[in-house]
Amino acid sequence: AAARRLDEEHQHAVFAGIEGYVKAEGSFPAGAAGASLLPADTRLSWQATLLPYYGHLDWHGELSFARSWNDPINARVTRRPLDLMVNPALGPGVTKAGFPLTHYVGVAGLGDDAGELDANDDRAGIFGFRSRLGTAQIPDGASNTVALAGVSQKLGPWGRGGDATVRGFSQRPYVNGPDGFGSGQPDGMLVAMADGSVRFLPKDFDSAVLEQLVTISGGGRPEAVASVPDKPIVPRPPPRPPDEPAAKRKPPPKQPQVDLTERLGERVASIELPPTTLAELVDLLSQISTVPIALDRHALEAAGVEPDVRVTLSLTDATITDILDEALRPYDLKYVEVGGQLVVTAPPDSERPLEQTQLHVADLAASAEDAEQLARLIETFVVPSAWQRAGGAGSIEVADRTLALEQTAAVAGETADFLDKLRLCRERPVARREGRRLSLATRGTRAAEKLAKPVTATFAEPTRLKDIAAHLQKTVGIEIVFDGLGLAEAGASPAVTAKFAANEEPLGEALDHLLEPLGLGYRVLSGPKTEITSDRKIAEDLELEFYPASSLLAGDGHDADSLAARIRKEVSPESWSVDGGPSVLTIDGPSSYLIVLAPQPVQIELERWLTAQPKAKRSK
């Protein structure tokens, strides 16, 4: 009885947060946050969306909703226990990868696919991945519709979208049955209705009636549900989030809003394209439709697709989406809507098949124990979110001195590159692979000469950012590209306008002066290329670099542990994983190379720090 009472108190408090969101936004939260066309189980959950209503505004500010729920940036938050989501009768728990579990899920309706249904479907419930409802949109009434339920089986992390936090009723019996619904009470379970009341359903509750209650148009009546206890728990009001500080910078100019459905549905009488690059096609379709369309270059690169791949089209009476679908199909690409724009991207890792790959590492590992350490190094530095240790799907098995990977082709390729760079560090032979340029030089080093070149330009009238970038690119000779996803997150596009003037100013400084008022920035890609994106992505996206450190380790009592500790103390102290940040570093013993996974600003600061250090004298 005590456990049931505590569970009821928790359900009241969880729903109080939902109610606060409904009052502020006019609708229930989406079942999963982020780009709506990406799989729900790769996105952050509605519980992550509601963190400010649960007294964690600071946690919410640390999340990047354009990233996967277990991305290293988001994992800093999603690995934290969220006590409110723990049923006291069941106690806290974590996944094998260490992510805290939730015992409460939003009710999606009837069926395994309920979360994907449109709101007007007869089987749809309150929570959906593609729909958001207001209380006035519930035909059967909020008091007659189950919004929140407890789960005791098939548990998932509170930070993950999909069935971890939104679930449909699919198999009878529903109470303490195969779907996993339950409150840890053998005689029944608690549910919260859409009006905020919490009710107890006995174990033998009529399944047909429950099927009506979990749908928004089911016609169920509350008389069929057991009443609340004589002394109901009074819900605690959600903590008021502290006032956010005023922005120091003017927000970027808002992009004109367009009706995406209408514009993308417009028909083109005929389109005949000779071999045209994907980037050129996207630009053409953006001009025709007036809908900003951009490339997610990082996702394309991970999928092995370059923006200059050739596309040939011959279509008649086709919509813009027909043309896009036809062009992207050969490369297994897709497009998602982000902030009123379309972004061409690759399917996430969760949609890509896992493949078996064997990598021989006898030249890097003298023993099976060394091979095990190498496997852990890979899981730490190569797409950390893609491995089971971090909640992903991929795995590494060690057999003698061979690594057996079960991983997507893209991540397996990055793993092979990581091992080859390690071979370069250790002065081991590296097999040549066609079309691959392998170097230990950092991105900053490769682009330093171009970024130092002086530029002169005057754009006295508002000019498209794309046109200004084209002028700078022609002047300096370094390719300047746009990160479509990053710009969309910042509410900008290559079509945003700006005034700009520079007189014999280094390109790097000129780009800073151009982009800062727009809330944008630039970073260096391999090639080298310069990419214009959002400040947030620059500050959060992790990059892998290798730095020689033998001169710092030679003599004077320096060792690997003390050097690593000193770096973490003197270079962006808040960024490192030991202090709750996303960045990690280690020193490879055989080569004395520093291996660092960190955002580019941290990498630049670290490279400057290393350059400024006096070189230790080698002991004789």
mmCIF file of C-alpha atoms in Angstrom, residues 123-454:
data_model
loop_
_atom_site.group_PDB
_atom_site.id
_atom_site.type_symbol
_atom_site.label_atom_id
_atom_site.label_comp_id
_atom_site.label_asym_id
_atom_site.label_seq_id
_atom_site.Cartn_x
_atom_site.Cartn_y
_atom_site.Cartn_z
ATOM 1 C CA ARG A 123 -6.192 3.430 -32.644
ATOM 2 C CA ALA A 124 -4.217 6.598 -31.823
ATOM 3 C CA GLY A 125 -3.560 7.648 -28.246
ATOM 4 C CA ILE A 126 -2.303 10.822 -26.576
ATOM 5 C CA PHE A 127 1.384 10.370 -27.440
ATOM 6 C CA GLY A 128 2.504 10.025 -31.037
ATOM 7 C CA PHE A 129 5.782 10.441 -32.854
ATOM 8 C CA ARG A 130 4.050 12.281 -35.713
ATOM 9 C CA SER A 131 1.291 14.167 -33.904
ATOM 10 C CA ARG A 132 0.835 16.534 -30.998
ATOM 11 C CA LEU A 133 -2.551 17.110 -29.410
ATOM 12 C CA GLY A 134 -4.165 19.707 -27.216
ATOM 13 C CA THR A 135 -6.686 18.709 -24.562
ATOM 14 C CA ALA A 136 -9.457 20.241 -26.675
ATOM 15 C CA GLN A 137 -8.572 17.830 -29.489
ATOM 16 C CA ILE A 138 -9.447 14.694 -27.503
ATOM 17 C CA PRO A 139 -12.916 13.701 -28.785
ATOM 18 C CA ASP A 140 -13.630 11.403 -25.864
ATOM 19 C CA GLY A 141 -12.524 13.916 -23.258
ATOM 20 C CA ALA A 142 -9.368 14.159 -21.192
ATOM 21 C CA SER A 143 -10.905 12.439 -18.163
ATOM 22 C CA ASN A 144 -11.790 9.402 -20.279
ATOM 23 C CA THR A 145 -8.363 8.919 -21.894
ATOM 24 C CA VAL A 146 -5.220 7.312 -20.427
ATOM 25 C CA ALA A 147 -2.129 9.455 -21.057
ATOM 26 C CA LEU A 148 0.543 7.912 -18.815
ATOM 27 C CA ALA A 149 1.133 4.390 -17.580
ATOM 28 C CA GLY A 150 3.633 2.551 -15.450
ATOM 29 C CA VAL A 151 5.905 -0.132 -16.897
ATOM 30 C CA SER A 152 7.715 -2.868 -15.002
ATOM 31 C CA GLN A 153 9.117 -4.916 -17.924
ATOM 32 C CA LYS A 154 10.888 -4.160 -21.222
ATOM 33 C CA LEU A 155 12.348 -1.053 -19.596
ATOM 34 C CA GLY A 156 14.383 1.539 -21.484
ATOM 35 C CA PRO A 157 16.378 4.719 -20.754
ATOM 36 C CA TRP A 158 14.426 7.835 -19.821
ATOM 37 C CA GLY A 159 16.353 9.846 -22.407
ATOM 38 C CA ARG A 160 15.554 7.649 -25.410
ATOM 39 C CA GLY A 161 12.604 8.068 -27.740
ATOM 40 C CA GLY A 162 10.698 5.106 -29.152
ATOM 41 C CA ASP A 163 9.176 2.358 -27.028
ATOM 42 C CA ALA A 164 11.456 3.170 -24.100
ATOM 43 C CA THR A 165 9.219 6.154 -23.272
ATOM 44 C CA VAL A 166 6.143 5.825 -25.537
ATOM 45 C CA ARG A 167 4.283 2.537 -25.861
ATOM 46 C CA GLY A 168 1.058 1.149 -27.256
ATOM 47 C CA PHE A 169 -1.136 -1.572 -25.754
ATOM 48 C CA SER A 170 -0.851 -4.539 -28.103
ATOM 49 C CA GLN A 171 -1.236 -7.901 -26.307
ATOM 50 C CA ARG A 172 -3.876 -9.027 -23.843
ATOM 51 C CA PRO A 173 -3.917 -9.210 -20.861
ATOM 52 C CA TYR A 174 -2.789 -5.605 -20.632
ATOM 53 C CA VAL A 175 -2.334 -5.227 -16.873
ATOM 54 C CA ASN A 176 0.915 -6.951 -15.803
ATOM 55 C CA GLY A 177 0.923 -8.612 -19.219
ATOM 56 C CA PRO A 178 3.356 -9.178 -22.108
ATOM 57 C CA ASP A 179 3.508 -5.488 -23.114
ATOM 58 C CA GLY A 180 5.349 -4.751 -19.880
ATOM 59 C CA PHE A 181 2.729 -2.420 -18.388
ATOM 60 C CA GLY A 182 2.628 -2.591 -14.597
ATOM 61 C CA SER A 183 3.435 -0.711 -11.399
ATOM 62 C CA GLY A 184 5.088 -3.475 -9.421
ATOM 63 C CA GLN A 185 1.740 -4.257 -7.757
ATOM 64 C CA PRO A 186 0.562 -7.864 -8.171
ATOM 65 C CA ASP A 187 -3.116 -6.912 -8.038
ATOM 66 C CA GLY A 188 -3.105 -4.143 -10.674
ATOM 67 C CA MET A 189 -1.444 -0.971 -11.948
ATOM 68 C CA LEU A 190 -1.724 2.807 -11.857
ATOM 69 C CA VAL A 191 -2.403 5.047 -14.866
ATOM 70 C CA ALA A 192 -2.720 8.820 -15.220
ATOM 71 C CA MET A 193 -5.613 10.161 -17.251
ATOM 72 C CA ALA A 194 -5.208 13.116 -19.605
ATOM 73 C CA ASP A 195 -6.921 15.393 -17.078
ATOM 74 C CA GLY A 196 -4.232 14.620 -14.465
ATOM 75 C CA SER A 197 -6.212 12.205 -12.282
ATOM 76 C CA VAL A 198 -4.452 8.971 -11.309
ATOM 77 C CA ARG A 199 -6.491 5.759 -11.236
ATOM 78 C CA PHE A 200 -5.875 2.148 -10.251
ATOM 79 C CA LEU A 201 -6.710 -0.637 -12.709
ATOM 80 C CA PRO A 202 -7.179 -4.065 -11.113
ATOM 81 C CA LYS A 203 -5.402 -7.036 -12.680
ATOM 82 C CA ASP A 204 -8.660 -8.433 -14.092
ATOM 83 C CA PHE A 205 -9.755 -5.100 -15.577
ATOM 84 C CA ASP A 206 -11.848 -5.554 -18.738
ATOM 85 C CA SER A 207 -9.462 -5.461 -21.707
ATOM 86 C CA ALA A 208 -12.138 -4.199 -24.093
ATOM 87 C CA VAL A 209 -12.843 -1.219 -21.856
ATOM 88 C CA LEU A 210 -9.131 -0.476 -21.498
ATOM 89 C CA GLU A 211 -8.779 -0.510 -25.285
ATOM 90 C CA GLN A 212 -11.346 2.273 -25.395
ATOM 91 C CA LEU A 213 -9.641 4.247 -22.641
ATOM 92 C CA VAL A 214 -6.188 4.269 -24.250
ATOM 93 C CA THR A 215 -7.431 5.773 -27.537
ATOM 94 C CA ILE A 216 -8.422 9.407 -27.933
ATOM 95 C CA SER A 217 -11.713 8.532 -29.641
ATOM 96 C CA GLY A 218 -12.537 5.257 -27.916
ATOM 97 C CA GLY A 219 -15.748 6.209 -26.105
ATOM 98 C CA GLY A 220 -14.705 4.686 -22.756
ATOM 99 C CA ARG A 221 -16.317 5.947 -19.564
ATOM 100 C CA PRO A 222 -14.595 6.618 -16.218
ATOM 101 C CA GLU A 223 -17.262 4.698 -14.259
ATOM 102 C CA ALA A 224 -15.583 1.495 -15.464
ATOM 103 C CA VAL A 225 -12.333 2.482 -13.763
ATOM 104 C CA ALA A 226 -11.687 1.969 -10.056
ATOM 105 C CA SER A 227 -11.778 5.230 -8.129
ATOM 106 C CA VAL A 228 -8.740 6.883 -6.588
ATOM 107 C CA PRO A 229 -7.972 6.228 -2.896
ATOM 108 C CA ASP A 230 -10.001 7.985 -0.198
ATOM 109 C CA LYS A 231 -7.111 10.375 0.454
ATOM 110 C CA PRO A 232 -5.811 11.296 -2.985
ATOM 111 C CA ILE A 233 -2.290 12.584 -3.335
ATOM 112 C CA VAL A 234 -2.164 16.290 -4.071
ATOM 113 C CA PRO A 235 0.175 16.829 -7.025
ATOM 114 C CA ARG A 236 3.258 18.894 -6.335
ATOM 115 C CA PRO A 237 3.494 21.917 -8.597
ATOM 116 C CA PRO A 238 6.459 21.664 -10.966
ATOM 117 C CA PRO A 239 9.385 23.903 -9.977
ATOM 118 C CA ARG A 240 9.506 27.169 -11.821
ATOM 119 C CA PRO A 241 12.540 27.293 -14.061
ATOM 120 C CA PRO A 242 14.868 30.198 -13.303
ATOM 121 C CA ASP A 243 14.788 33.146 -15.621
ATOM 122 C CA GLU A 244 17.226 32.689 -18.455
ATOM 123 C CA PRO A 245 19.818 35.420 -18.906
ATOM 124 C CA ALA A 246 19.233 37.825 -21.728
ATOM 125 C CA ALA A 247 21.057 36.906 -24.893
ATOM 126 C CA LYS A 248 24.232 38.849 -25.411
ATOM 127 C CA ARG A 249 23.981 38.564 -29.161
ATOM 128 C CA LYS A 250 21.161 39.545 -31.458
ATOM 129 C CA PRO A 251 19.304 36.509 -32.770
ATOM 130 C CA PRO A 252 19.988 35.651 -36.398
ATOM 131 C CA PRO A 253 17.519 37.054 -38.939
ATOM 132 C CA LYS A 254 14.466 34.845 -39.188
ATOM 133 C CA GLN A 255 13.967 33.031 -42.449
ATOM 134 C CA PRO A 256 10.707 33.622 -44.319
ATOM 135 C CA GLN A 257 8.225 30.898 -43.499
ATOM 136 C CA VAL A 258 6.870 28.902 -46.405
ATOM 137 C CA ASP A 259 4.218 26.223 -46.667
ATOM 138 C CA LEU A 260 6.461 23.202 -47.188
ATOM 139 C CA THR A 261 3.644 20.849 -48.148
ATOM 140 C CA GLU A 262 2.308 23.243 -50.746
ATOM 141 C CA ARG A 263 5.670 24.193 -52.248
ATOM 142 C CA LEU A 264 7.037 20.662 -52.367
ATOM 143 C CA GLY A 265 3.790 19.445 -53.927
ATOM 144 C CA GLU A 266 4.059 21.847 -56.857
ATOM 145 C CA ARG A 267 4.485 20.036 -60.151
ATOM 146 C CA VAL A 268 7.200 20.469 -62.718
ATOM 147 C CA ALA A 269 6.011 19.770 -66.277
ATOM 148 C CA SER A 270 9.272 18.078 -67.206
ATOM 149 C CA ILE A 271 12.857 17.936 -66.037
ATOM 150 C CA GLU A 272 15.740 16.620 -68.156
ATOM 151 C CA LEU A 273 19.084 16.749 -66.412
ATOM 152 C CA PRO A 274 22.369 15.573 -67.877
ATOM 153 C CA PRO A 275 24.858 14.298 -65.252
ATOM 154 C CA THR A 276 24.627 16.960 -62.520
ATOM 155 C CA THR A 277 26.188 16.987 -59.071
ATOM 156 C CA LEU A 278 23.923 16.350 -56.115
ATOM 157 C CA ALA A 279 24.878 19.754 -54.687
ATOM 158 C CA GLU A 280 23.852 21.491 -57.932
ATOM 159 C CA LEU A 281 20.548 19.610 -58.062
ATOM 160 C CA VAL A 282 19.699 20.569 -54.473
ATOM 161 C CA ASP A 283 20.474 24.201 -55.295
ATOM 162 C CA LEU A 284 18.266 24.053 -58.410
ATOM 163 C CA LEU A 285 15.314 22.512 -56.560
ATOM 164 C CA SER A 286 15.690 25.077 -53.797
ATOM 165 C CA GLN A 287 15.389 27.863 -56.361
ATOM 166 C CA ILE A 288 12.406 26.267 -58.102
ATOM 167 C CA SER A 289 10.452 25.559 -54.915
ATOM 168 C CA THR A 290 11.706 28.553 -52.842
ATOM 169 C CA VAL A 291 12.124 26.008 -50.014
ATOM 170 C CA PRO A 292 15.616 26.066 -48.462
ATOM 171 C CA ILE A 293 17.164 22.669 -49.231
ATOM 172 C CA ALA A 294 20.645 21.820 -47.976
ATOM 173 C CA LEU A 295 23.008 18.882 -47.575
ATOM 174 C CA ASP A 296 23.992 17.270 -44.291
ATOM 175 C CA ARG A 297 27.577 16.823 -45.440
ATOM 176 C CA HIS A 298 28.734 14.978 -42.338
ATOM 177 C CA ALA A 299 26.026 12.321 -42.648
ATOM 178 C CA LEU A 300 26.753 11.974 -46.371
ATOM 179 C CA GLU A 301 30.469 11.608 -45.698
ATOM 180 C CA ALA A 302 29.780 8.889 -43.116
ATOM 181 C CA ALA A 303 27.667 7.087 -45.724
ATOM 182 C CA GLY A 304 30.433 7.354 -48.322
ATOM 183 C CA VAL A 305 28.526 9.787 -50.550
ATOM 184 C CA GLU A 306 30.217 12.941 -51.828
ATOM 185 C CA PRO A 307 28.189 16.088 -52.688
ATOM 186 C CA ASP A 308 29.672 15.986 -56.196
ATOM 187 C CA VAL A 309 28.253 12.557 -57.077
ATOM 188 C CA ARG A 310 26.461 12.716 -60.403
ATOM 189 C CA VAL A 311 22.692 12.555 -60.775
ATOM 190 C CA THR A 312 20.833 12.070 -64.071
ATOM 191 C CA LEU A 313 17.072 12.673 -64.231
ATOM 192 C CA SER A 314 14.306 12.462 -66.804
ATOM 193 C CA LEU A 315 10.838 13.026 -65.327
ATOM 194 C CA THR A 316 7.531 14.525 -66.454
ATOM 195 C CA ASP A 317 4.700 15.960 -64.362
ATOM 196 C CA ALA A 318 6.676 15.418 -61.155
ATOM 197 C CA THR A 319 6.526 17.134 -57.789
ATOM 198 C CA ILE A 320 9.636 18.459 -56.075
ATOM 199 C CA THR A 321 9.517 15.508 -53.690
ATOM 200 C CA ASP A 322 9.206 13.106 -56.654
ATOM 201 C CA ILE A 323 12.389 14.601 -58.106
ATOM 202 C CA LEU A 324 14.212 14.415 -54.779
ATOM 203 C CA ASP A 325 13.116 10.826 -54.191
ATOM 204 C CA GLU A 326 14.302 9.775 -57.639
ATOM 205 C CA ALA A 327 17.657 11.534 -57.244
ATOM 206 C CA LEU A 328 18.394 10.213 -53.748
ATOM 207 C CA ARG A 329 17.246 6.619 -54.223
ATOM 208 C CA PRO A 330 20.467 5.282 -55.851
ATOM 209 C CA TYR A 331 22.520 6.539 -52.898
ATOM 210 C CA ASP A 332 20.124 5.405 -50.135
ATOM 211 C CA LEU A 333 19.680 8.991 -48.940
ATOM 212 C CA LYS A 334 16.630 10.708 -47.497
ATOM 213 C CA TYR A 335 15.466 14.185 -46.562
ATOM 214 C CA VAL A 336 14.096 15.500 -43.277
ATOM 215 C CA GLU A 337 12.327 18.710 -42.330
ATOM 216 C CA VAL A 338 14.196 20.822 -39.775
ATOM 217 C CA GLY A 339 13.095 24.322 -38.827
ATOM 218 C CA GLY A 340 11.079 24.929 -41.995
ATOM 219 C CA GLN A 341 13.858 23.661 -44.264
ATOM 220 C CA LEU A 342 14.688 20.375 -45.964
ATOM 221 C CA VAL A 343 17.988 18.699 -45.220
ATOM 222 C CA VAL A 344 19.263 15.861 -47.402
ATOM 223 C CA THR A 345 20.880 13.308 -45.109
ATOM 224 C CA ALA A 346 21.736 9.634 -44.736
ATOM 225 C CA PRO A 347 19.723 7.155 -42.678
ATOM 226 C CA PRO A 348 20.939 6.957 -39.064
ATOM 227 C CA ASP A 349 23.049 4.046 -37.891
ATOM 228 C CA SER A 350 19.976 2.326 -36.446
ATOM 229 C CA GLU A 351 18.551 1.952 -39.978
ATOM 230 C CA ARG A 352 21.761 0.651 -41.529
ATOM 231 C CA PRO A 353 22.463 -3.070 -41.540
ATOM 232 C CA LEU A 354 25.215 -4.421 -39.335
ATOM 233 C CA GLU A 355 27.976 -6.232 -41.186
ATOM 234 C CA GLN A 356 30.647 -8.663 -40.071
ATOM 235 C CA THR A 357 34.194 -7.324 -40.504
ATOM 236 C CA GLN A 358 37.515 -8.775 -39.388
ATOM 237 C CA LEU A 359 40.497 -6.528 -38.747
ATOM 238 C CA HIS A 360 43.904 -8.064 -38.151
ATOM 239 C CA VAL A 361 45.914 -6.155 -35.558
ATOM 240 C CA ALA A 362 48.908 -8.399 -34.914
ATOM 241 C CA ASP A 363 51.191 -5.495 -35.854
ATOM 242 C CA LEU A 364 49.520 -3.301 -33.205
ATOM 243 C CA ALA A 365 48.900 -5.861 -30.456
ATOM 244 C CA ALA A 366 51.650 -8.098 -29.110
ATOM 245 C CA SER A 367 49.148 -10.207 -27.155
ATOM 246 C CA ALA A 368 45.450 -10.930 -26.763
ATOM 247 C CA GLU A 369 45.430 -8.543 -23.793
ATOM 248 C CA ASP A 370 46.819 -5.790 -26.036
ATOM 249 C CA ALA A 371 44.072 -6.553 -28.555
ATOM 250 C CA GLU A 372 41.429 -6.187 -25.812
ATOM 251 C CA GLN A 373 42.860 -2.782 -24.897
ATOM 252 C CA LEU A 374 42.780 -1.825 -28.568
ATOM 253 C CA ALA A 375 39.096 -2.765 -28.754
ATOM 254 C CA ARG A 376 38.312 -0.530 -25.766
ATOM 255 C CA LEU A 377 40.294 2.280 -27.411
ATOM 256 C CA ILE A 378 38.151 1.959 -30.542
ATOM 257 C CA GLU A 379 34.909 2.052 -28.555
ATOM 258 C CA THR A 380 36.103 5.250 -26.860
ATOM 259 C CA PHE A 381 37.370 7.182 -29.875
ATOM 260 C CA VAL A 382 35.519 5.901 -32.971
ATOM 261 C CA VAL A 383 31.847 7.022 -33.040
ATOM 262 C CA PRO A 384 31.339 6.179 -29.332
ATOM 263 C CA SER A 385 27.530 6.167 -29.581
ATOM 264 C CA ALA A 386 27.619 3.341 -32.172
ATOM 265 C CA TRP A 387 28.856 0.664 -29.731
ATOM 266 C CA GLN A 388 26.907 -1.424 -27.231
ATOM 267 C CA ARG A 389 28.966 0.035 -24.376
ATOM 268 C CA ALA A 390 27.255 3.380 -25.059
ATOM 269 C CA GLY A 391 23.791 2.037 -25.900
ATOM 270 C CA GLY A 392 24.425 1.485 -29.618
ATOM 271 C CA ALA A 393 24.138 -1.714 -31.663
ATOM 272 C CA GLY A 394 27.738 -2.431 -32.708
ATOM 273 C CA SER A 395 30.148 -4.805 -30.984
ATOM 274 C CA ILE A 396 33.777 -5.952 -31.032
ATOM 275 C CA GLU A 397 34.921 -9.454 -30.211
ATOM 276 C CA VAL A 398 38.617 -10.241 -29.772
ATOM 277 C CA ALA A 399 39.971 -13.553 -31.039
ATOM 278 C CA ASP A 400 43.701 -13.816 -30.452
ATOM 279 C CA ARG A 401 44.944 -10.702 -32.289
ATOM 280 C CA THR A 402 41.992 -10.239 -34.624
ATOM 281 C CA LEU A 403 39.071 -7.864 -34.040
ATOM 282 C CA ALA A 404 35.702 -9.206 -35.187
ATOM 283 C CA LEU A 405 33.368 -6.252 -35.704
ATOM 284 C CA GLU A 406 29.601 -6.325 -36.033
ATOM 285 C CA GLN A 407 29.012 -2.789 -37.153
ATOM 286 C CA THR A 408 27.682 -0.627 -39.983
ATOM 287 C CA ALA A 409 29.924 -0.275 -43.018
ATOM 288 C CA ALA A 410 30.496 3.414 -42.279
ATOM 289 C CA VAL A 411 31.649 2.886 -38.684
ATOM 290 C CA ALA A 412 33.738 -0.131 -39.701
ATOM 291 C CA GLY A 413 35.465 2.108 -42.258
ATOM 292 C CA GLU A 414 36.191 4.741 -39.602
ATOM 293 C CA THR A 415 37.554 1.999 -37.360
ATOM 294 C CA ALA A 416 39.942 0.856 -40.105
ATOM 295 C CA ASP A 417 41.092 4.464 -40.605
ATOM 296 C CA PHE A 418 41.664 4.861 -36.858
ATOM 297 C CA LEU A 419 43.830 1.750 -36.785
ATOM 298 C CA ASP A 420 45.828 2.942 -39.794
ATOM 299 C CA LYS A 421 46.465 6.309 -38.145
ATOM 300 C CA LEU A 422 47.643 4.423 -35.097
ATOM 301 C CA ARG A 423 50.023 2.554 -37.405
ATOM 302 C CA LEU A 424 51.365 5.876 -38.673
ATOM 303 C CA CYS A 425 51.921 6.978 -35.074
ATOM 304 C CA ARG A 426 53.829 3.776 -34.347
ATOM 305 C CA GLU A 427 55.705 3.899 -37.675
ATOM 306 C CA ARG A 428 54.118 0.693 -38.929
ATOM 307 C CA PRO A 429 53.419 0.025 -42.647
ATOM 308 C CA VAL A 430 49.986 1.129 -43.845
ATOM 309 C CA ALA A 431 48.252 -0.462 -46.827
ATOM 310 C CA ARG A 432 47.317 2.002 -49.547
ATOM 311 C CA ARG A 433 43.619 2.277 -50.325
ATOM 312 C CA GLU A 434 42.340 3.944 -53.468
ATOM 313 C CA GLY A 435 40.794 7.360 -52.972
ATOM 314 C CA ARG A 436 41.916 7.683 -49.357
ATOM 315 C CA ARG A 437 44.213 10.369 -48.016
ATOM 316 C CA LEU A 438 45.656 9.460 -44.655
ATOM 317 C CA SER A 439 47.569 12.011 -42.592
ATOM 318 C CA LEU A 440 48.248 12.798 -38.946
ATOM 319 C CA ALA A 441 48.262 16.538 -39.659
ATOM 320 C CA THR A 442 45.391 18.234 -37.838
ATOM 321 C CA ARG A 443 42.601 20.050 -39.631
ATOM 322 C CA GLY A 444 43.850 23.375 -38.299
ATOM 323 C CA THR A 445 47.360 22.763 -39.575
ATOM 324 C CA ARG A 446 46.176 21.804 -43.052
ATOM 325 C CA ALA A 447 44.057 24.957 -43.406
ATOM 326 C CA ALA A 448 46.324 27.463 -41.613
ATOM 327 C CA GLU A 449 47.890 28.890 -44.773
ATOM 328 C CA LYS A 450 44.544 29.456 -46.504
ATOM 329 C CA LEU A 451 42.918 31.018 -43.439
ATOM 330 C CA ALA A 452 45.810 33.482 -43.135
ATOM 331 C CA LYS A 453 45.428 34.764 -46.694
ATOM 332 C CA PRO A 454 44.175 38.391 -46.867
#
